[in-house]
Coordinates of C-alpha atoms in Angstrom, one line a residue:
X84 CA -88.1 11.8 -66.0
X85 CA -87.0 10.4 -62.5
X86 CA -84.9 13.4 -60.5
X87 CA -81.8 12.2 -59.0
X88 CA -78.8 13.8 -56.9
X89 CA -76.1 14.7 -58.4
X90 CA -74.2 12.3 -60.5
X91 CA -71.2 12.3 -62.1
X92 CA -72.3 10.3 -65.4
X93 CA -75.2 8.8 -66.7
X94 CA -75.4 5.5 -69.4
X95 CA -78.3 6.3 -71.2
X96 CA -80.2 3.7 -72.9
X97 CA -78.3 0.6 -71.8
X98 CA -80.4 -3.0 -72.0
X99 CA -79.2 -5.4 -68.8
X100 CA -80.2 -8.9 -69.3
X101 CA -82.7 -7.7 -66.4
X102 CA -84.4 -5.3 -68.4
X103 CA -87.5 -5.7 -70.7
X104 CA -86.1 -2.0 -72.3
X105 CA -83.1 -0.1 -72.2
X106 CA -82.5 1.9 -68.7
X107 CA -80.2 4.7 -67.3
X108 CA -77.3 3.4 -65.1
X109 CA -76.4 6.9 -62.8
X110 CA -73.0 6.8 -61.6
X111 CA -71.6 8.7 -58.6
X112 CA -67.8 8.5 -57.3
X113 CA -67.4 5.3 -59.6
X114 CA -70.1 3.6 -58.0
X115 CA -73.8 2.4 -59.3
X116 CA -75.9 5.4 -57.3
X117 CA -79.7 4.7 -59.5
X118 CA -80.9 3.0 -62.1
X119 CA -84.6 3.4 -64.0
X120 CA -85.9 4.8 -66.9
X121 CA -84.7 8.3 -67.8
X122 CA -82.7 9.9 -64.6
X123 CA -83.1 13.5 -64.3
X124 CA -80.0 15.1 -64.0
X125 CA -77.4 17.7 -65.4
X126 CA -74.2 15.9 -66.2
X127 CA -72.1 14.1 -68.2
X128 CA -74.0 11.1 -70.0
X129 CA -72.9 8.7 -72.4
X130 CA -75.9 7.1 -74.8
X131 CA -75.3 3.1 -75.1
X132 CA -78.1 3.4 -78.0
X133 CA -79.8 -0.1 -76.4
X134 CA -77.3 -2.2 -76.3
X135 CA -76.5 -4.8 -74.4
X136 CA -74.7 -4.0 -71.4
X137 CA -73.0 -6.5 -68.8
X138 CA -70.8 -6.2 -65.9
X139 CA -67.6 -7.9 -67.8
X140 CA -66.7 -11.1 -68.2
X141 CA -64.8 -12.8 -65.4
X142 CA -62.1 -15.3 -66.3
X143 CA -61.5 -17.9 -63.5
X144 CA -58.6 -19.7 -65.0
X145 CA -55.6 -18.1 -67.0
X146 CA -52.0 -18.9 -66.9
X147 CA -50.6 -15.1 -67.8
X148 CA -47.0 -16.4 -66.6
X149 CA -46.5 -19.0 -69.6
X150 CA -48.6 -17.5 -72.4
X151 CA -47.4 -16.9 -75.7
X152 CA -44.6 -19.6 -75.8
X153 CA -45.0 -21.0 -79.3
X154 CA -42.2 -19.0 -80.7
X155 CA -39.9 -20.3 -78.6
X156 CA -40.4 -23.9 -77.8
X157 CA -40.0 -25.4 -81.1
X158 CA -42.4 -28.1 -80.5
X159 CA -44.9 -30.1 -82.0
X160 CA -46.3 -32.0 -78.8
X161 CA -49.6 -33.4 -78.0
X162 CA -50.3 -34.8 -74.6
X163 CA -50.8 -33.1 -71.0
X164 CA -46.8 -34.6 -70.0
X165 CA -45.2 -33.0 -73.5
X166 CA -46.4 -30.0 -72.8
X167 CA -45.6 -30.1 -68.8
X168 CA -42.8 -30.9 -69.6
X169 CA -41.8 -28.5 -72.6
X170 CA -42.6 -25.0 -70.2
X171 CA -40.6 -27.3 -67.2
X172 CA -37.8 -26.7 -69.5
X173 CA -38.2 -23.1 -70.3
X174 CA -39.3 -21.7 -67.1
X175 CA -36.1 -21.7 -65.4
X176 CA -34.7 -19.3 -67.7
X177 CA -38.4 -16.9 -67.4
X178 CA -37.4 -13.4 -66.1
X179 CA -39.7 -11.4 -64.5
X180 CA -39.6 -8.6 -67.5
X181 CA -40.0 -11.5 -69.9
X182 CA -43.0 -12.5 -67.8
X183 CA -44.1 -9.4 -67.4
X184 CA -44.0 -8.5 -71.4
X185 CA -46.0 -11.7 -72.3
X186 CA -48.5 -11.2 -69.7
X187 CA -49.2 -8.6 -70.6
X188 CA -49.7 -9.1 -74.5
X189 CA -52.7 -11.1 -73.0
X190 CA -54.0 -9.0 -70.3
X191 CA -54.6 -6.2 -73.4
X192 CA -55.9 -8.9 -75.2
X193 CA -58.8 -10.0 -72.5
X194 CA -59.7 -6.2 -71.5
X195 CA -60.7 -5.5 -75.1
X196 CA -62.3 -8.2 -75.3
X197 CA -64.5 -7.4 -72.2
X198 CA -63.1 -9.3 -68.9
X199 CA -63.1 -6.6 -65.9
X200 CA -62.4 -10.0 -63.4
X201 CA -59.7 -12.2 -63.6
X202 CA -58.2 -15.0 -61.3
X203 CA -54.8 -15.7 -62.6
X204 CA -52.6 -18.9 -61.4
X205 CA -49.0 -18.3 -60.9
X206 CA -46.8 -21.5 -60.9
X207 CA -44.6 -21.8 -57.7
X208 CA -41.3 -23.5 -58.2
X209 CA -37.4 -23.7 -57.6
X210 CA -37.3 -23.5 -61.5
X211 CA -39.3 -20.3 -61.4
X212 CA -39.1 -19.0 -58.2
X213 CA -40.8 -15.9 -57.4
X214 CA -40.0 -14.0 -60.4
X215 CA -43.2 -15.5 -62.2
X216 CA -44.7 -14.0 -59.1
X217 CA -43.2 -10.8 -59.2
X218 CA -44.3 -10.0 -62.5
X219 CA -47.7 -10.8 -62.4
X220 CA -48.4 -8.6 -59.4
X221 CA -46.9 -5.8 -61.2
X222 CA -49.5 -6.4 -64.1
X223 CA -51.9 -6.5 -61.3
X224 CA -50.8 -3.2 -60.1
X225 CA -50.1 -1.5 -63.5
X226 CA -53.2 -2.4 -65.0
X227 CA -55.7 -2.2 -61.8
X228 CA -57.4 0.8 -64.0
X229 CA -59.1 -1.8 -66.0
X230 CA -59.6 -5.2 -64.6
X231 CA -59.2 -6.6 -61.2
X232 CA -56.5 -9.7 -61.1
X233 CA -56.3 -12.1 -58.6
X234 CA -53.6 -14.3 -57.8
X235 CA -53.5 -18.1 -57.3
X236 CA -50.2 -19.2 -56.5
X237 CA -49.8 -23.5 -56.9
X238 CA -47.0 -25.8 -57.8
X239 CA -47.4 -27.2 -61.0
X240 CA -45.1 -30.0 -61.0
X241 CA -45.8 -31.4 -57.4
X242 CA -45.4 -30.1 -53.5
X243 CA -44.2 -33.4 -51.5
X244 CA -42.2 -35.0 -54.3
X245 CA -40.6 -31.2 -55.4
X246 CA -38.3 -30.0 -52.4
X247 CA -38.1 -25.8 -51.6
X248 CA -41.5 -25.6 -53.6
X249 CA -43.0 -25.1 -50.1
X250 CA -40.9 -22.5 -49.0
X251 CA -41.7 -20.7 -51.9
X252 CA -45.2 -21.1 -52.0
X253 CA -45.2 -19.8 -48.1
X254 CA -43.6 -17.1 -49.1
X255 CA -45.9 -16.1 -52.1
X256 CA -48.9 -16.2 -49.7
X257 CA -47.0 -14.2 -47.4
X258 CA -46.3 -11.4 -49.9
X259 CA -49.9 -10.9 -51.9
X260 CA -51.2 -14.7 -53.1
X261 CA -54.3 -14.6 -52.8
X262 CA -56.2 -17.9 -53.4
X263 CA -54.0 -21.3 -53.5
X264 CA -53.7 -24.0 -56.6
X265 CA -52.6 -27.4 -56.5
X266 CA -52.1 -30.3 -59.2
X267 CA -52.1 -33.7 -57.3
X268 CA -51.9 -36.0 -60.1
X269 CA -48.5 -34.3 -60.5
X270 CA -47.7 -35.1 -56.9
X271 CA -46.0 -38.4 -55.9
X272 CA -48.7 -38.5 -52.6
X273 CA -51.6 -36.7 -54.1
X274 CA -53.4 -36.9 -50.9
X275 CA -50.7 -35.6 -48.6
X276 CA -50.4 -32.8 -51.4
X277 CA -54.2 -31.9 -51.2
X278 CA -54.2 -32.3 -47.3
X279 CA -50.7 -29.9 -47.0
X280 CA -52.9 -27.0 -49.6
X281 CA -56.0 -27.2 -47.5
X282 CA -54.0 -27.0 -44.6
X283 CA -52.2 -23.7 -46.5
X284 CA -55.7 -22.3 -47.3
X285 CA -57.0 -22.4 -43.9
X286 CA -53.9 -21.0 -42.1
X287 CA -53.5 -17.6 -44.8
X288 CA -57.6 -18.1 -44.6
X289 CA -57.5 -18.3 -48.7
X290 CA -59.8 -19.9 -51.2
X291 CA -58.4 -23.2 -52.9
X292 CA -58.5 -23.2 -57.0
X293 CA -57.0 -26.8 -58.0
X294 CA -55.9 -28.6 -61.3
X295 CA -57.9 -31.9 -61.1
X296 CA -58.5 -35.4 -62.4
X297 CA -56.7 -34.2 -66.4
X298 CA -57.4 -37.2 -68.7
X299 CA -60.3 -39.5 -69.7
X300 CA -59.6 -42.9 -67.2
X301 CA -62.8 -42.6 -65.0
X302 CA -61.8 -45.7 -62.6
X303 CA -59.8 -43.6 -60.7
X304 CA -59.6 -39.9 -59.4
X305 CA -58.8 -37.7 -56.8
X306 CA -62.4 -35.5 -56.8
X307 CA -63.7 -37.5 -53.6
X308 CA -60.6 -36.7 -51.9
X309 CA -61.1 -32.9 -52.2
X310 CA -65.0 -33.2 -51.6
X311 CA -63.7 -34.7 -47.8
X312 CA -61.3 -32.2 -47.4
X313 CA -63.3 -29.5 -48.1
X314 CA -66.0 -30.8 -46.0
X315 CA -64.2 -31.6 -43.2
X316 CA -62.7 -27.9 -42.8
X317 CA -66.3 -26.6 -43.7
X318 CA -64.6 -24.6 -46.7
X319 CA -67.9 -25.3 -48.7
X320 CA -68.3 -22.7 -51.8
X321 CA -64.7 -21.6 -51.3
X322 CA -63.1 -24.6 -53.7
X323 CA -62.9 -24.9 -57.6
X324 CA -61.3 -27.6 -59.3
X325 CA -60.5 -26.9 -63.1
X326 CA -60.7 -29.2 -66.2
X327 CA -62.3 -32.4 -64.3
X328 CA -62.3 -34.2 -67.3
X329 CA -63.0 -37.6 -65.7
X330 CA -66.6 -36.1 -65.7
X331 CA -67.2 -36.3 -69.0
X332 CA -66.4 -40.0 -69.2
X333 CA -68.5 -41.2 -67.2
X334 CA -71.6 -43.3 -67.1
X335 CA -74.9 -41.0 -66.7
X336 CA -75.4 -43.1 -63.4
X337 CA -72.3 -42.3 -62.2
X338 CA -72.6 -38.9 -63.3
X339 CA -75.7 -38.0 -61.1
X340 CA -73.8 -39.2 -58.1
X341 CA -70.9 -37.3 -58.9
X342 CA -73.0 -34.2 -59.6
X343 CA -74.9 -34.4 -56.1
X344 CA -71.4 -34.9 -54.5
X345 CA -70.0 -31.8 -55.8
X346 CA -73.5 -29.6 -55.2
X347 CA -73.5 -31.0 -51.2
X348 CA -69.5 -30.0 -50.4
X349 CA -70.3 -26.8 -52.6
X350 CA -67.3 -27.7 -54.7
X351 CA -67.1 -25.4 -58.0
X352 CA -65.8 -26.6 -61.2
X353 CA -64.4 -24.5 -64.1
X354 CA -64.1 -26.0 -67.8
X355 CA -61.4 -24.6 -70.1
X356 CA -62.5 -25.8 -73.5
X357 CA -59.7 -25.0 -75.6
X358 CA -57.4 -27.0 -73.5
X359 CA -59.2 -29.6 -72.7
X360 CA -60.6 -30.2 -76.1
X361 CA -57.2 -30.1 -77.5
X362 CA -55.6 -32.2 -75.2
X363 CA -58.0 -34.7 -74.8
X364 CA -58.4 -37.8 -77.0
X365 CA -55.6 -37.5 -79.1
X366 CA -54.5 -40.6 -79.6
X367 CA -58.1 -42.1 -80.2
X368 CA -58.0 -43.3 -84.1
X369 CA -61.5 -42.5 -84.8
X370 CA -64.6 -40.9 -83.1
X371 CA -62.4 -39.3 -80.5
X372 CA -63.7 -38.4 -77.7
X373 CA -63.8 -35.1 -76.9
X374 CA -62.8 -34.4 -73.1
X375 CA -65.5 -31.6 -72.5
X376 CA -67.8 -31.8 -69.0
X377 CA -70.7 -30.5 -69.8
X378 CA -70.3 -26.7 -67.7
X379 CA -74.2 -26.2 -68.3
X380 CA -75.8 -29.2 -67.0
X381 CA -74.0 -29.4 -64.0
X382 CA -74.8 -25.5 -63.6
X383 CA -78.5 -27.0 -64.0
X384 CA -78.5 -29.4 -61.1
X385 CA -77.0 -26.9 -58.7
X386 CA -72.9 -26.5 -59.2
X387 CA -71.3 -23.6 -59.5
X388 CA -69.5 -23.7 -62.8
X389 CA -67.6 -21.3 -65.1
X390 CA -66.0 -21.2 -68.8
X391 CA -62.4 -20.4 -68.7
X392 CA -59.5 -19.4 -71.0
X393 CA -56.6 -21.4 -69.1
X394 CA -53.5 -20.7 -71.6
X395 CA -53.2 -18.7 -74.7
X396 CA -50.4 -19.8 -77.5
X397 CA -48.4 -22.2 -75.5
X398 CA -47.7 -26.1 -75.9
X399 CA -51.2 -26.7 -73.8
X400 CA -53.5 -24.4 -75.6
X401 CA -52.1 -23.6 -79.3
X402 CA -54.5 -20.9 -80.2
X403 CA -56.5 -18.3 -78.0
X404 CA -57.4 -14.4 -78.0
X405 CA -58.6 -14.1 -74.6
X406 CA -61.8 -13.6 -75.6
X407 CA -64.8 -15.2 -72.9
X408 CA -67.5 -14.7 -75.2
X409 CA -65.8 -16.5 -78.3
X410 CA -64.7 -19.1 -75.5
X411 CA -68.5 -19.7 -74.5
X412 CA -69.7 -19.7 -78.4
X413 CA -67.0 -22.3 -78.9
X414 CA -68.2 -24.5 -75.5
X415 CA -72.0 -24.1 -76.7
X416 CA -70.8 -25.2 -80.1
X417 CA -69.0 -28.4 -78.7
X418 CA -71.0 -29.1 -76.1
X419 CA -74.7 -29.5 -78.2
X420 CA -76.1 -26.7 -75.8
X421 CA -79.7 -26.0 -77.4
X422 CA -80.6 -22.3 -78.0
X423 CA -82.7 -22.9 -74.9
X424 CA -79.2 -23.3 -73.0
X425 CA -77.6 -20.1 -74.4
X426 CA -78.3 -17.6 -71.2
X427 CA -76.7 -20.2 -69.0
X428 CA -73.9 -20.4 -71.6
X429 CA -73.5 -16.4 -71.2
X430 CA -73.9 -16.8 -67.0
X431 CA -70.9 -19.4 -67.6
X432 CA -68.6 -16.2 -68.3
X433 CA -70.7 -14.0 -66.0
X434 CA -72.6 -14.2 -62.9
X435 CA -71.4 -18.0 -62.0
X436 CA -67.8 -17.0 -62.4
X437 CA -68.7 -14.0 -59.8
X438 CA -70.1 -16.4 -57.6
X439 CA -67.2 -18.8 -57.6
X440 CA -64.7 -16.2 -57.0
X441 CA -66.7 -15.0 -54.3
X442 CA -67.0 -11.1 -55.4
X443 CA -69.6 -9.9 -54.0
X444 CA -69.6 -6.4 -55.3
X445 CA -70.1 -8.0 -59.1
X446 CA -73.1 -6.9 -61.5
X447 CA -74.9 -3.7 -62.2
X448 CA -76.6 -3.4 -58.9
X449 CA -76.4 0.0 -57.1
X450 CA -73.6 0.4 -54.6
X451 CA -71.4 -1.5 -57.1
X452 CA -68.8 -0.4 -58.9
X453 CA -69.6 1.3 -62.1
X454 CA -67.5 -1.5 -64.7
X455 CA -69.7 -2.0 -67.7
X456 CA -69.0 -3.5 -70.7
X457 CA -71.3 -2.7 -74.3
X458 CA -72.2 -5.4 -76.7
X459 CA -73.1 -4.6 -80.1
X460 CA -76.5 -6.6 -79.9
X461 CA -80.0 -5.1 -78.8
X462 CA -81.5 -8.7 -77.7
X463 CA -79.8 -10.5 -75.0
X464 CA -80.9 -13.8 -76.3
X465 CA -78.3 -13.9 -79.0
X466 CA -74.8 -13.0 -77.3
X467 CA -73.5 -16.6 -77.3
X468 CA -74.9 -16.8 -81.1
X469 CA -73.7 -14.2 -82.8
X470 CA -71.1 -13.3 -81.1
X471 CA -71.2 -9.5 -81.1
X472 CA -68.2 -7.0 -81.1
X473 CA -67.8 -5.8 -77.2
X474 CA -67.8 -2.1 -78.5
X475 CA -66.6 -0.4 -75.1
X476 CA -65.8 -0.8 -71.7
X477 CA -66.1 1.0 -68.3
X478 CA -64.1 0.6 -65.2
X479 CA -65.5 2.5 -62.2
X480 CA -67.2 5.3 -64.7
X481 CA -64.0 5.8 -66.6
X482 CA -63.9 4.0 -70.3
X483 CA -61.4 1.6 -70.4
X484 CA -61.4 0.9 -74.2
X485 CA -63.3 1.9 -77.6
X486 CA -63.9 -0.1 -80.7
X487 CA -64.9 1.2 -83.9
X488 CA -67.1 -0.7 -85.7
X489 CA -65.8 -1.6 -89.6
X490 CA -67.7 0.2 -92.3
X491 CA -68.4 -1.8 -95.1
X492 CA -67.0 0.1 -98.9
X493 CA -69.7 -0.4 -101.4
X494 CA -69.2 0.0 -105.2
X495 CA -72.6 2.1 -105.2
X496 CA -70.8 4.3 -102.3

């Protein structure tokens, strides 16, 4: 048994995806202080019984401001502009408690299901406002003792053709914004809107997280116009673009060049497979396509990609728990990922996610914090297959959540 200073807690028995056998994590002031094979030490220890333990899941994309709408809109819509338009119409009667209650009906949802990291975007509007705003950084505050939440603020129906959304948006990143968004196929003058957020993003020195090239017409898009801009203000590896569904229409050719283009201006992409298969070839009358970039294969050739929830029960996204893992089951289902594939499928929700959010005090590395999550598996291999209960979570050494496993009634019982 390996002696340690004192600790506050000890995991006993936890397997990392780094581990051949199950390890002790020692933790000290709600940091990683050791981890190795049975730490000496009087205190309090919890046994994780070799199970699968990971860092959390880190969400890159979720819209907590307009999530559980479907009991309210009273529609039946299918395309991007329906439901645009449909949460257009509702926003401007949004209060920040309403906000604040739906948010956080999600928020509960996600930490039970294992996310510790999560970068939310905020629309930014004169519909809205700030109160959109407001209330998410009271769920950041309020529920700080279980996941971290970032804050993208972007305008979701355009900046140069959408007067005072400026203003506002100025005024977010003034009071606790943290990365900026933009939409530019909402934007009369995408390019002026791209070049006017870049310019945003370099003067509040914030990362850019943008809504990008939505539909399935590859013969235009506006993807080269961020790789320039993010060149020419050397803001490599601080810029994600979500959805990028052009990608998966195109030609393999044209699909190489496009991948190198991305790897070179260190341009991230996040897919949100719920959304984008939903909202994708609908009005194809057979063999539709399905609208999905293929997160794992870009991740292969050297692009920093993440799986993502993006909305939960609202005219964009009709169904959703919040749950990362089901999300990257469903994306490996969709997306023909071979069993081969599966770790990079789980690294899709993990470690890439880290890296595009830029947190550099993610994992189970000493010196980090102590935010574990316990999966009810004992191999690694088969998170993304089977799909294992996340049976508790840790944020900084204190437990976060508990879940009891069912227990089956036989007759013969």
């Amino acid at each position: 048994m390996t002696a340690q200073a004192a600790l506050d807690l000890i995991f006993r028995n936890a397997l990392l995806r780094s581990s051949a056998a199950p390890v002790d994590i020692g933790v000290k002031s709600g940091r990683i202080a050791a981890i190795g094979p049975k730490l000496g030490c009087e205190t309090v220890e919890v046994d994780l019984g070799g199970h699968l333990t990971l860092p959390g899941f880190v969400d890159t994309h979720i819209h907590l401001d307009k999530a559980c709408l479907l009991g309210r809109c009273g529609h039946d819509h299918g395309s991007l502009s329906e439901a645009i338009h449909a949460v257009a119409g509702m926003k401007k009667d949004f209060t920040v408690e309403d906000v604040y209650a739906r948010g956080a009906k999600v928020l509960e949802r996600a930490i039970v299901h294992g996310t510790t990291r999560m970068r939310t975007h905020v629309e930014i509007d004169p519909r809205i406002g700030l109160r959109g705003f407001e209330a998410v950084k009271a769920l950041q505050r309020d529920y700080a003792w279980a996941i971290d939440l970032e804050l993208c603020v972007f305008p979701q129906e355009g900046l140069t053709n959408d007067p005072g959304a400026e203003v506002l948006l100025i005024q977010a990143l003034r009071d606790g914004g943290e990365v900026i968004g933009g939409c530019p196929y909402m934007d009369a003058d995408p390019n002026a809107h791209l070049a006017r957020i870049f310019d945003l993003a370099e003067e509040f020195d914030v990362d850019v997280d943008l809504h990008l090239d939505f539909d399935l017409d590859p013969s235009w898009w506006h993807l080269d116009e961020v790789c320039r801009q993010t060149e020419r203000r050397n803001y490599q590896r601080r810029v994600a673009v979500g959805h990028a569904t052009k990608l998966s229409a195109l030609p393999p050719e044209r699909m190489k060049a496009a991948t190198a283009q991305l790897a070179k201006a260190g341009v991230a992409v996040t897919v949100l497979p719920a959304t984008d298969l939903y909202l994708m070839g609908r009005e194809a009358p057979c063999n539709a396509p399905r609208g999905l970039t293929l997160a794992h294969k870009l991740a292969g050739d050297g692009v920093v990609c993440s799986i993502a929830t993006n909305n939960v029960l609202n005219p964009f996204t009709p169904f959703g728990d919040a749950s990362l893992l089901r999300m990257a089951n469903f994306y490996a289902n969709v997306a023909h990922a071979s069993v081969s594939d599966f770790d990079t499928c789980l690294d899709l929700v993990t470690e890439l996610p880290a890296r595009l959010m830029n947190l550099g005090d993610y994992g189970i590395k000493v010196g980090n914090p102590a935010d574990l999550i316990v999966l009810d598996t004992k191999d690694g291999r088969f998170a993304i297959g089977e799909l294992p209960d996340v049976l508790m979570g840790f944020k900084g050494g204190r437990q976060t959540f508990a879940r009891q496993r069912p227990t089956l009634f036989s007759p013969k019982s």
